[in-house]
Coordinates of N, CA and C in Angstrom, one line a residue:
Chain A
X4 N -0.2 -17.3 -0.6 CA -0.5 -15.9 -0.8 C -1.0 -15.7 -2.2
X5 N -1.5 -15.0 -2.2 CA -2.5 -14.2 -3.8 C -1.5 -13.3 -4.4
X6 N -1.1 -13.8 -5.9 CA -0.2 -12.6 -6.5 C -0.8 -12.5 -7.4
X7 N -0.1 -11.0 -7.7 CA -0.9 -10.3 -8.4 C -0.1 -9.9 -9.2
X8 N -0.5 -9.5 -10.8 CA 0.4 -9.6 -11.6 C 0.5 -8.4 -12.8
X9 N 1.2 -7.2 -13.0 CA 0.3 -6.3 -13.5 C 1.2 -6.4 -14.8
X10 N 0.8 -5.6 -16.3 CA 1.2 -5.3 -17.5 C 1.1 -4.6 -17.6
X11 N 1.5 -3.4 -19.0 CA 3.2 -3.8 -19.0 C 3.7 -3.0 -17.3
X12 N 5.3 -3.2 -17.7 CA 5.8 -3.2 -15.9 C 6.3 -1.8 -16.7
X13 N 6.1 -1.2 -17.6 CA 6.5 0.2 -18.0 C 5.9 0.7 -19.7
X14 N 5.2 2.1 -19.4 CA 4.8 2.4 -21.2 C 5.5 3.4 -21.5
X15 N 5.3 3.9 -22.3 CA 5.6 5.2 -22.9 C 4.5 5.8 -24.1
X16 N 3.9 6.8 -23.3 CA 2.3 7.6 -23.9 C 2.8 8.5 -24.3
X17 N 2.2 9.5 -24.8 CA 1.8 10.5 -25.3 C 0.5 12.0 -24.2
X18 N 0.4 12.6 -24.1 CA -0.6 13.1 -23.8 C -1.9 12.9 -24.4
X19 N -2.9 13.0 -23.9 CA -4.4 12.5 -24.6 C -4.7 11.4 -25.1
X20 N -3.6 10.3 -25.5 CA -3.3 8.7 -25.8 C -4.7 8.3 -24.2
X21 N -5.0 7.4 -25.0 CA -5.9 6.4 -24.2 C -5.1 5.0 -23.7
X22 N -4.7 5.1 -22.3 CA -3.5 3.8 -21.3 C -4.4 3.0 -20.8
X23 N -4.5 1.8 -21.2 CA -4.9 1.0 -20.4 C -3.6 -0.1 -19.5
X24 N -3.7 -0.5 -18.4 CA -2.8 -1.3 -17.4 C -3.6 -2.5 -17.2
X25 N -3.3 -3.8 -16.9 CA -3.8 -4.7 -16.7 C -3.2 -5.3 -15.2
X26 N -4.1 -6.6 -14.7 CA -3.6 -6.8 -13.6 C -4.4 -8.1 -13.0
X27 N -3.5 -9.2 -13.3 CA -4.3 -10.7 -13.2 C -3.4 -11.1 -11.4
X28 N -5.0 -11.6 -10.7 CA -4.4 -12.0 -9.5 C -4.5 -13.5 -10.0
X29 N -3.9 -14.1 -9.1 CA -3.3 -15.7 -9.2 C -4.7 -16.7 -8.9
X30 N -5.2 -16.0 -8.5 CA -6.6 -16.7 -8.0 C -8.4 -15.8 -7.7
X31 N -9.2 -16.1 -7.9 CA -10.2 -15.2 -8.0 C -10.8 -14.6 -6.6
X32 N -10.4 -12.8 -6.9 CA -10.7 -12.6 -5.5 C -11.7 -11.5 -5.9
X33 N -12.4 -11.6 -6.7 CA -14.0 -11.3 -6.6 C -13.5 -9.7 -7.5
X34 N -14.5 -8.8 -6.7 CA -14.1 -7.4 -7.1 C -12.9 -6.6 -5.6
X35 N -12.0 -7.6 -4.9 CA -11.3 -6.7 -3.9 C -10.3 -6.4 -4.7
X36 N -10.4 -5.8 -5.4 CA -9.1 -5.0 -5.8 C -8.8 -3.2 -6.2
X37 N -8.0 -2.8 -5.9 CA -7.5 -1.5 -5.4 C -6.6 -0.8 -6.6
X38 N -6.5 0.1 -6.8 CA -5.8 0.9 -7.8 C -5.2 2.0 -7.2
X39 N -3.5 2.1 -7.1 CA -2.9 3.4 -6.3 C -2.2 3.8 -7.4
X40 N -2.0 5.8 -8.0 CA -1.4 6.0 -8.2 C 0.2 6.8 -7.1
X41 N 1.4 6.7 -8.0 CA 2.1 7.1 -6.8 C 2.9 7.7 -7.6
X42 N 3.3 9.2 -7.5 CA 4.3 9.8 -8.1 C 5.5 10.1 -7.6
X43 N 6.7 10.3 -7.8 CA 8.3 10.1 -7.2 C 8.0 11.4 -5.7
X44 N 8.8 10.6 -4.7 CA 8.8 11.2 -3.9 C 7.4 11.1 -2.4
X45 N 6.5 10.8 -3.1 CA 4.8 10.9 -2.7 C 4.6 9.2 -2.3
X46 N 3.7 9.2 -1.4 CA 3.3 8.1 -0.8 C 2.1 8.0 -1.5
X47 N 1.4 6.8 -1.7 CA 0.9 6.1 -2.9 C -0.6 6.6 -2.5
X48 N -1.2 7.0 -3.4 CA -2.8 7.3 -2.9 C -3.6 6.4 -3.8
X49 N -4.9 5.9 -3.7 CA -5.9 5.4 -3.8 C -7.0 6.3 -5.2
X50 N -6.6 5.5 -6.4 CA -7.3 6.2 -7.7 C -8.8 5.0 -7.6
X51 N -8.7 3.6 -7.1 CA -9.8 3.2 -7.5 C -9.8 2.0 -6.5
X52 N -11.5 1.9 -5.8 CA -11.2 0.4 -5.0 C -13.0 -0.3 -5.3
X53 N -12.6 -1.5 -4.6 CA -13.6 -2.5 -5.4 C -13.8 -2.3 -6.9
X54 N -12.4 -2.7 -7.6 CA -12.2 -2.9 -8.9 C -13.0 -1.7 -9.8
X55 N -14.0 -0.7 -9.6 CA -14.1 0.1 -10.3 C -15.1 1.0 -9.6
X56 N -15.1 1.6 -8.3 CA -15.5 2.7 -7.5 C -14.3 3.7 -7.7
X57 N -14.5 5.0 -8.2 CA -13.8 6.2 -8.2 C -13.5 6.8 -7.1
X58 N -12.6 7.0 -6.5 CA -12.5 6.9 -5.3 C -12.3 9.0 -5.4
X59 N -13.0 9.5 -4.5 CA -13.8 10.9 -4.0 C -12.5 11.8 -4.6
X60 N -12.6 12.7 -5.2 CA -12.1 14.0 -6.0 C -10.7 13.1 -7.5
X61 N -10.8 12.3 -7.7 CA -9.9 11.4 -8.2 C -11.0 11.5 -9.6
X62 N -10.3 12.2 -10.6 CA -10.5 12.8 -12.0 C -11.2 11.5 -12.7
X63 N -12.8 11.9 -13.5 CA -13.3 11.0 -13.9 C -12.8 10.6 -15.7
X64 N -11.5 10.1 -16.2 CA -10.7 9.6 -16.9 C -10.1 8.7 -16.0
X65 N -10.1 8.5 -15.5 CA -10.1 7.1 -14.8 C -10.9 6.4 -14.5
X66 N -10.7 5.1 -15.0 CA -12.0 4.2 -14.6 C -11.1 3.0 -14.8
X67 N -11.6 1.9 -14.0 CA -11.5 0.6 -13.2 C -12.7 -0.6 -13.7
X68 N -12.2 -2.1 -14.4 CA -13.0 -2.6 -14.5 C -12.6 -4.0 -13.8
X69 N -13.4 -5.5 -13.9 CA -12.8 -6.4 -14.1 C -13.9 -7.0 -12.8
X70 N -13.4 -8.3 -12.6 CA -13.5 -9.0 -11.1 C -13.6 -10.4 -11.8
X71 N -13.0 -11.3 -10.5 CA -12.4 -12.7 -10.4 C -10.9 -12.4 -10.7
X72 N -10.0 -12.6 -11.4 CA -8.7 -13.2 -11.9 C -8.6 -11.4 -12.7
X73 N -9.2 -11.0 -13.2 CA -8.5 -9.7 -14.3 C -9.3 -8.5 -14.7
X74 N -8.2 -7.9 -14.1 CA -8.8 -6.0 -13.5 C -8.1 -5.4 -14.8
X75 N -8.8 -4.4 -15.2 CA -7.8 -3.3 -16.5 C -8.0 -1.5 -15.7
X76 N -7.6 -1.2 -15.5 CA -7.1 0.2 -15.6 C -7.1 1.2 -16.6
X77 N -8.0 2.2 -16.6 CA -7.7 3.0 -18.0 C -7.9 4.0 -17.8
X78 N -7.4 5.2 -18.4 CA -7.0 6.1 -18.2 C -7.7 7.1 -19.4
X79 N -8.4 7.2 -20.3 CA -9.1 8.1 -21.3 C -8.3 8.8 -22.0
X80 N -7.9 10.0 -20.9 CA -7.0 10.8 -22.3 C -6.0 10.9 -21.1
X81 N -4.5 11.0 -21.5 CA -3.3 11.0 -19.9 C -3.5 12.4 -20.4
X82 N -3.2 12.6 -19.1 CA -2.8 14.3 -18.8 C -1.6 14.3 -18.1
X83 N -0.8 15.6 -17.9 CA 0.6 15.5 -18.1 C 1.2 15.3 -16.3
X84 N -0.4 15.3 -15.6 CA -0.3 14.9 -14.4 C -0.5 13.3 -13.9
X85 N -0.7 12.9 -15.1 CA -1.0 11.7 -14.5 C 0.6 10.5 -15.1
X86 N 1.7 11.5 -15.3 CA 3.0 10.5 -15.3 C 3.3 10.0 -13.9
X87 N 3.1 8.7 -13.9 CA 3.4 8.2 -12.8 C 3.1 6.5 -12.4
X88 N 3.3 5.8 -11.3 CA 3.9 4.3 -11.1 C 2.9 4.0 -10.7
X89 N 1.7 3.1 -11.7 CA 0.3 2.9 -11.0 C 0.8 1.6 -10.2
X90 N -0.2 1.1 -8.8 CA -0.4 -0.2 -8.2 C -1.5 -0.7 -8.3
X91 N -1.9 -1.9 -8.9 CA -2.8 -2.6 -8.1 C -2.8 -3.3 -6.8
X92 N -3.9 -4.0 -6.3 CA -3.7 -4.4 -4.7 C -4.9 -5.2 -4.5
X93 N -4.8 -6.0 -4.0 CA -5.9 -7.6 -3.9 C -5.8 -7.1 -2.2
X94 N -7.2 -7.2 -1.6 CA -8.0 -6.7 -0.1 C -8.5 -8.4 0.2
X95 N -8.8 -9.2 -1.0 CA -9.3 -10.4 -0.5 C -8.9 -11.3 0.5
X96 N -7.7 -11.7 0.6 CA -7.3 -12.1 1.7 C -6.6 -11.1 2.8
X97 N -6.6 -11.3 3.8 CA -6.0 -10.7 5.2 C -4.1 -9.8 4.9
X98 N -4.0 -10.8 4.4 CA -2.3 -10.5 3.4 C -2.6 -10.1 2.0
X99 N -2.7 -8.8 2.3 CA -2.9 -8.1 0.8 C -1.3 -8.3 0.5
X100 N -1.6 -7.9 -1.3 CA -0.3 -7.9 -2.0 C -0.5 -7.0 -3.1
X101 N 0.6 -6.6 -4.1 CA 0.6 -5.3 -4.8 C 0.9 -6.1 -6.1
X102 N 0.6 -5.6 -7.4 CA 1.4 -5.7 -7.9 C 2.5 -5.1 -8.0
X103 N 3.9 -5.6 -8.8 CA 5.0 -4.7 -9.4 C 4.7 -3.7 -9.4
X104 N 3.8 -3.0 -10.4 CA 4.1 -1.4 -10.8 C 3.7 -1.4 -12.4
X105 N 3.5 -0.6 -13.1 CA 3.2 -0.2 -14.3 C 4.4 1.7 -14.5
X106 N 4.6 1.6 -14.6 CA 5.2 2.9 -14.7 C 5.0 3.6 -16.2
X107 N 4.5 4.7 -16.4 CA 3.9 5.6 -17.3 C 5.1 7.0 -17.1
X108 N 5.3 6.9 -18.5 CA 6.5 7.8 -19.0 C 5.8 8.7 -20.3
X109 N 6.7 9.7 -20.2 CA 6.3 10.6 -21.2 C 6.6 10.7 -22.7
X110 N 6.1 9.8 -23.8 CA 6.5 9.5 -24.8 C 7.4 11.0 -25.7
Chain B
X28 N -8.3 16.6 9.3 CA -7.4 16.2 8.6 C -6.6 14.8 8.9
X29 N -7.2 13.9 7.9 CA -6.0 12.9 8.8 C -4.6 13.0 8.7
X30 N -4.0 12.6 9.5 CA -2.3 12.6 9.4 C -1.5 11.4 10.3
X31 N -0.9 10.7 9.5 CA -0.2 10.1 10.4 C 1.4 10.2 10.1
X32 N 2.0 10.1 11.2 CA 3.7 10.4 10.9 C 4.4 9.5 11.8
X33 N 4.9 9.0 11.2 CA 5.7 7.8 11.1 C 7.4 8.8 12.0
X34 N 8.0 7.8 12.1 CA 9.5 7.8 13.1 C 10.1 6.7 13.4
X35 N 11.3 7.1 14.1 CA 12.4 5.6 14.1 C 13.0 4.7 13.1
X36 N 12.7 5.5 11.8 CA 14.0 4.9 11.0 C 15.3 5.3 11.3
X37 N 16.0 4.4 11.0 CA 17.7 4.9 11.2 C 18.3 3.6 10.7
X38 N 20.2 3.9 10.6 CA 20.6 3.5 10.1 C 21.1 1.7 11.2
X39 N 20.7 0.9 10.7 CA 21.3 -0.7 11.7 C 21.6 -1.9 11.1
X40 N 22.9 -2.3 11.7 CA 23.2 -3.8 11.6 C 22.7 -4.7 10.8
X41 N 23.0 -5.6 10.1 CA 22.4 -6.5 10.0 C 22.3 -7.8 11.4
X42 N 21.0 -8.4 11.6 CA 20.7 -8.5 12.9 C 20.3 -7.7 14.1
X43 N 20.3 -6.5 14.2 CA 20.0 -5.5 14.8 C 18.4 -5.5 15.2
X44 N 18.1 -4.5 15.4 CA 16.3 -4.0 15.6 C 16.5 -2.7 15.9
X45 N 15.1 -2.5 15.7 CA 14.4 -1.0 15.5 C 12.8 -1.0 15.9
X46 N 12.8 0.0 16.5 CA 11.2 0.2 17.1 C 10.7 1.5 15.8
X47 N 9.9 1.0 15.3 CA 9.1 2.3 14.4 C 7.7 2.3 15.0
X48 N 7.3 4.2 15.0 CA 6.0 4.5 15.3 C 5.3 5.4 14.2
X49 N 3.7 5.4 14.6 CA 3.2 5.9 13.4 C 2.2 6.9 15.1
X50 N 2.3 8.2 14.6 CA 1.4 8.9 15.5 C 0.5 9.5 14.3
X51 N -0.9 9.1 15.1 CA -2.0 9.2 14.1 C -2.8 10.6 14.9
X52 N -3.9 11.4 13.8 CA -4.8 12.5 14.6 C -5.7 12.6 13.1
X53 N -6.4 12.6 13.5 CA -7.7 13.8 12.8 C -9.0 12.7 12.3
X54 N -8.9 11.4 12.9 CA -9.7 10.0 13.2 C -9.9 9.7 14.5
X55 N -10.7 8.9 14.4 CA -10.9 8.1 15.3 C -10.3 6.7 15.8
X56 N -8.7 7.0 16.1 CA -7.8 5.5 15.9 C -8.5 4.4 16.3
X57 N -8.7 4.4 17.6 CA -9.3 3.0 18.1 C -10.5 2.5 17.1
X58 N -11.2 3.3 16.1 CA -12.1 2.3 15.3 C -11.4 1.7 14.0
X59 N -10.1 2.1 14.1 CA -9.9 1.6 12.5 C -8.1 0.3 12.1
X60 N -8.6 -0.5 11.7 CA -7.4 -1.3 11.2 C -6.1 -0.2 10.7
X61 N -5.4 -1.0 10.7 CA -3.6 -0.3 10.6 C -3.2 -1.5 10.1
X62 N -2.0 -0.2 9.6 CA -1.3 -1.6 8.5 C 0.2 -1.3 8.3
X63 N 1.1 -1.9 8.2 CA 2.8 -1.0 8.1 C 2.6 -1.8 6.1
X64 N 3.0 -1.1 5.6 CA 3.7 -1.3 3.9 C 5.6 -0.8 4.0
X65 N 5.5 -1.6 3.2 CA 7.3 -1.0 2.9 C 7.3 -0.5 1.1
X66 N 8.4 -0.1 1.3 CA 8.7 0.1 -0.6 C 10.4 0.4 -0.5
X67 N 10.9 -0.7 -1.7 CA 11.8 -0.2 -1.8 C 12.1 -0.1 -3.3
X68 N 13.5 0.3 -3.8 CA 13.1 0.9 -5.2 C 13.2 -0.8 -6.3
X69 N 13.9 -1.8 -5.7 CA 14.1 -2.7 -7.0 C 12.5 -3.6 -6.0
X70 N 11.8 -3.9 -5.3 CA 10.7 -4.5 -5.0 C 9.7 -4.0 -5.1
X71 N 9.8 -2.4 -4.9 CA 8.0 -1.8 -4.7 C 7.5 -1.9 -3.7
X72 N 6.1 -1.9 -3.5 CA 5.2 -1.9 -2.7 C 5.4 -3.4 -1.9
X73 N 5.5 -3.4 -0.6 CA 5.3 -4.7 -0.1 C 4.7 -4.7 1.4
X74 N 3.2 -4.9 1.3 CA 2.5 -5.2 2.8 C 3.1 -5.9 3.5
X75 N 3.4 -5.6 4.6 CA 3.8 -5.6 5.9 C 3.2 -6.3 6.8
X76 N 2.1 -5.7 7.5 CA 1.7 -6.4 8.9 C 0.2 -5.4 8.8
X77 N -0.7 -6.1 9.7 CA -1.7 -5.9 10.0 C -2.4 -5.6 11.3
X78 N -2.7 -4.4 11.7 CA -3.6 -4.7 12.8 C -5.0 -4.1 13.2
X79 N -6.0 -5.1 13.6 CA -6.9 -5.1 13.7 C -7.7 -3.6 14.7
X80 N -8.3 -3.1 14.3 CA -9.4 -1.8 15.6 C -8.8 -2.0 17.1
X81 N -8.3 -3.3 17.8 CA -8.3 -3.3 19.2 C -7.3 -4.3 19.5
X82 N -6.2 -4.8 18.2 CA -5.4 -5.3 18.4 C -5.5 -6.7 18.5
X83 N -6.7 -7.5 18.4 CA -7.3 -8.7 18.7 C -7.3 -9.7 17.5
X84 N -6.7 -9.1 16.3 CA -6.3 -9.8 15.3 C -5.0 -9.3 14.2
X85 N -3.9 -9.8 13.8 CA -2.8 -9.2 13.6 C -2.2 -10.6 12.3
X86 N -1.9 -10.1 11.2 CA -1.3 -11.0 10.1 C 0.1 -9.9 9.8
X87 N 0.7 -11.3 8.9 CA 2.4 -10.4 8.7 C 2.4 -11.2 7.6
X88 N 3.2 -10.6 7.0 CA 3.7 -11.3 5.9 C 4.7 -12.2 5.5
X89 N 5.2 -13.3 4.9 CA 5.7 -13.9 5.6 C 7.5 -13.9 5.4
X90 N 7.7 -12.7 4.6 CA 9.1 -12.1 5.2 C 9.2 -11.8 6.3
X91 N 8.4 -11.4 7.2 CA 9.2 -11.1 8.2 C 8.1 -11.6 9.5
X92 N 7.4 -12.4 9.7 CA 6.7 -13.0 10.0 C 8.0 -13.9 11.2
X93 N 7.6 -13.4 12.5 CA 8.9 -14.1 13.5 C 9.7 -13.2 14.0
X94 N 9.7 -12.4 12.8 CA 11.1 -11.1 13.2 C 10.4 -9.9 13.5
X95 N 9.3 -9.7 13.0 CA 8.7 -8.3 13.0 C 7.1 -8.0 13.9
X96 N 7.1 -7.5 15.3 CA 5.8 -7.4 15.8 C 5.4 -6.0 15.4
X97 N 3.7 -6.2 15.4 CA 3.1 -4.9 15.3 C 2.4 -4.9 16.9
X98 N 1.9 -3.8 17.1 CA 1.0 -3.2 18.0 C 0.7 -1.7 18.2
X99 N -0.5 -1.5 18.7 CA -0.8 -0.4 18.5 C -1.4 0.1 20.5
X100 N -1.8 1.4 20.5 CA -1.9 1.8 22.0 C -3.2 2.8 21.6
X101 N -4.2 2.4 21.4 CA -5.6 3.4 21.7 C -5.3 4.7 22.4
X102 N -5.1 4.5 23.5 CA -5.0 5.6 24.4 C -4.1 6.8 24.1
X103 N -3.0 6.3 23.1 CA -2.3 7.4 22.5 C -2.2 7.6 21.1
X104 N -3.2 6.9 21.0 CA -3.4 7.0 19.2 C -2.2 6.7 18.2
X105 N -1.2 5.8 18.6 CA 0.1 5.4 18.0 C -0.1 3.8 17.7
X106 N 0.1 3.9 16.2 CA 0.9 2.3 16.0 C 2.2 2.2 15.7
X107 N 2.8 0.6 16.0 CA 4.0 0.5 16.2 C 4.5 -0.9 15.7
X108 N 5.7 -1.3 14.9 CA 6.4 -2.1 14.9 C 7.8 -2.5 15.5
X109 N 7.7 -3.2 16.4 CA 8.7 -3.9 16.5 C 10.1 -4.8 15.3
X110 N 11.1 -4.6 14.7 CA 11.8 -4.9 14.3 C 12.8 -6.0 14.4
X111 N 13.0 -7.2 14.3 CA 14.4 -7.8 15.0 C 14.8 -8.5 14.1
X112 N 16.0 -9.0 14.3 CA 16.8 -9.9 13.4 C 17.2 -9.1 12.1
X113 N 16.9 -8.0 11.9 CA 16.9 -7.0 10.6 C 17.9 -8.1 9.6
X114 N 17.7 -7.9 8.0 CA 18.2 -8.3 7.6 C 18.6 -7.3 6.5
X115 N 19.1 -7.4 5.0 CA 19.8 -6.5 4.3 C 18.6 -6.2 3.6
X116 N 18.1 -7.3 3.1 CA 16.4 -6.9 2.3 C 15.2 -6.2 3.0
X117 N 15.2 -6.0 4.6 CA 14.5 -5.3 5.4 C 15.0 -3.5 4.8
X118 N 15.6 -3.2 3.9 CA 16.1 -1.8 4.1 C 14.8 -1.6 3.1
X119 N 14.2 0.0 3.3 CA 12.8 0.1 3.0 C 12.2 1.7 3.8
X120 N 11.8 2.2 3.1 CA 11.0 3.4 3.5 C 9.3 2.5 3.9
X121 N 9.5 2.5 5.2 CA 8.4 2.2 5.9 C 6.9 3.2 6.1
X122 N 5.8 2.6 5.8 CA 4.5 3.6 5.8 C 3.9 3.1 6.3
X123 N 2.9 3.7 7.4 CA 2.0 3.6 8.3 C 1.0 3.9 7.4
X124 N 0.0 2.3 7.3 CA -1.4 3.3 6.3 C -2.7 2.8 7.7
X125 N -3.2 4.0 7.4 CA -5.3 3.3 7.4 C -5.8 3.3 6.7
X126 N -6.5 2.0 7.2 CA -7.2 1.4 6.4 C -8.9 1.9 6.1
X127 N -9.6 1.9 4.8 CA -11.0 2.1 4.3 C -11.9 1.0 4.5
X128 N -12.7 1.1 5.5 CA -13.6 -0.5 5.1 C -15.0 0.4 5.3
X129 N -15.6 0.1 3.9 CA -17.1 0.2 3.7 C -17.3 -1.0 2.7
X130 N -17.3 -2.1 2.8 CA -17.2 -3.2 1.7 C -16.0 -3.5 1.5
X131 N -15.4 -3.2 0.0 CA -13.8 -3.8 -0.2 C -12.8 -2.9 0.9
X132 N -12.3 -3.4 1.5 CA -10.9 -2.5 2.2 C -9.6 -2.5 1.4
X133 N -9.2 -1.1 1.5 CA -8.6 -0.6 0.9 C -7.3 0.6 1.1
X134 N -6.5 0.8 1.3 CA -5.3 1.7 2.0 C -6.0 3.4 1.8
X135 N -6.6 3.9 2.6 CA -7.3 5.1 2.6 C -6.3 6.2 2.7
X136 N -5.4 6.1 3.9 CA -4.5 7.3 4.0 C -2.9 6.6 4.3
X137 N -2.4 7.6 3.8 CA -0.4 7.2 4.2 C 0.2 8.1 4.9
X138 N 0.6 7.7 5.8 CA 2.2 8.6 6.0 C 3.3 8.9 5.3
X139 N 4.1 9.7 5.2 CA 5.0 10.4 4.4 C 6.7 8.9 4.4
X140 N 6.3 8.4 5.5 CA 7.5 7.1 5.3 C 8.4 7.6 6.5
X141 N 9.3 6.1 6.5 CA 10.3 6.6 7.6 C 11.1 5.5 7.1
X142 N 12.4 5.9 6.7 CA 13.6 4.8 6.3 C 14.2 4.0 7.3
X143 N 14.4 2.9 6.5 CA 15.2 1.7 7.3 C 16.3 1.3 6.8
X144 N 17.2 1.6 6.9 CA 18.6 1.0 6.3 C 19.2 0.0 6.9
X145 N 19.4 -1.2 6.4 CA 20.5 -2.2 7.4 C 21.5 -2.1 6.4
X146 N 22.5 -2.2 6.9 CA 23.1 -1.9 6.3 C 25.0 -2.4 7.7
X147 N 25.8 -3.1 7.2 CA 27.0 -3.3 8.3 C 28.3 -2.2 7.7

């Protein structure tokens, strides 16, 4: 299986602070990789796929880079909606996997 | 609007089983892959099982890989997993996702979850 490995597994920002997340798969799976944010309570939605497609009404302060082994996540300025437990997620093989979690707290 | 809603969590044994369904509308089920995810609070996110537009191809993961069937029924627009042998690490708010494929595939839409507790 392809693991995926994300940084840090928790921050603590500020509003307007510029977040970046990182997220190394174990092996090079091109550009399949996936970005969900998920806030307490809510089933996880889909902020970015093939490593940096914006995925339709999903706030352009988000943006998605990377491909092979290491994807970054960033966020521009946080807004006080965007506290919440980002995933990445590897599509390359048939057995997708997630990272941990990043979790984004309110400094 | 898509929607799918999940059912048949409840509380079981360890060793036990459980049948969970996901009733899907506002797609076109029979063209699209399905997929069960779990989450629990100290593991997170963890894909589950896969199934293919017609049922003709199907991966698991390999926790539960033996213990856990999927299948799905076109004609009533429902997917489904089969559960067996439950164990204590199987406890998990279960999600029925569809799947996005225009190039990379990707988890498009969720269900709201349906809990699993094993629990003796």
């Amino acid at each position: 299986d392809i693991q995926m490995t994300q940084s840090p597994s928790s921050l603590s920002a500020s509003v307007g602070d510029r977040v970046t997340i990182t997220c190394r798969a174990s092996q090079s799976i091109s550009i399949y990789l996936n970005w969900y944010q998920q806030k307490p309570g809510k089933a996880p939605k889909v902020l970015i796929y093939a490593a940096s497609t914006l995925q339709s009404g999903v706030p352009s302060r988000f943006s998605g880079s990377g491909s092979g082994t290491d994807f970054t996540l960033t966020i521009s300025s946080l807004q006080p909606e965007d506290f919440a437990t980002y995933y990445c997620q590897q599509s390359y093989r048939a057995l997708r996997t997630f990272g941990q979690g990043t979790r984004v707290e309110i400094k | 609007e898509v929607q799918l809603v999940e059912s048949g969590g409840a509380v079981v044994q360890p060793g036990g089983s459980l049948r969970l369904s996901c009733a899907a509308s506002g797609f076109t089920f029979e063209e699209y892959g399905m997929h069960w995810v779990r989450q629990t609070p100290g593991r997170g996110l963890e894909w589950v099982s896969l199934i293919s537009w017609n049922g003709g191809t199907i991966y698991y993961a390999d926790s539960v890989k033996g213990r856990f069937a999927i299948s799905r029924d076109n004609n009533k627009n429902s997917l489904y997993l089969e559960m067996n042998s439950l164990r204590n690490e199987d406890t998990a708010l279960y999600y029925c996702v569809k799947e996005q494929v225009g190039g990379v595939p990707y988890f498009g839409y969720w269900g709201q979850g349906t809990l699993v507790t094993v629990s003796s």
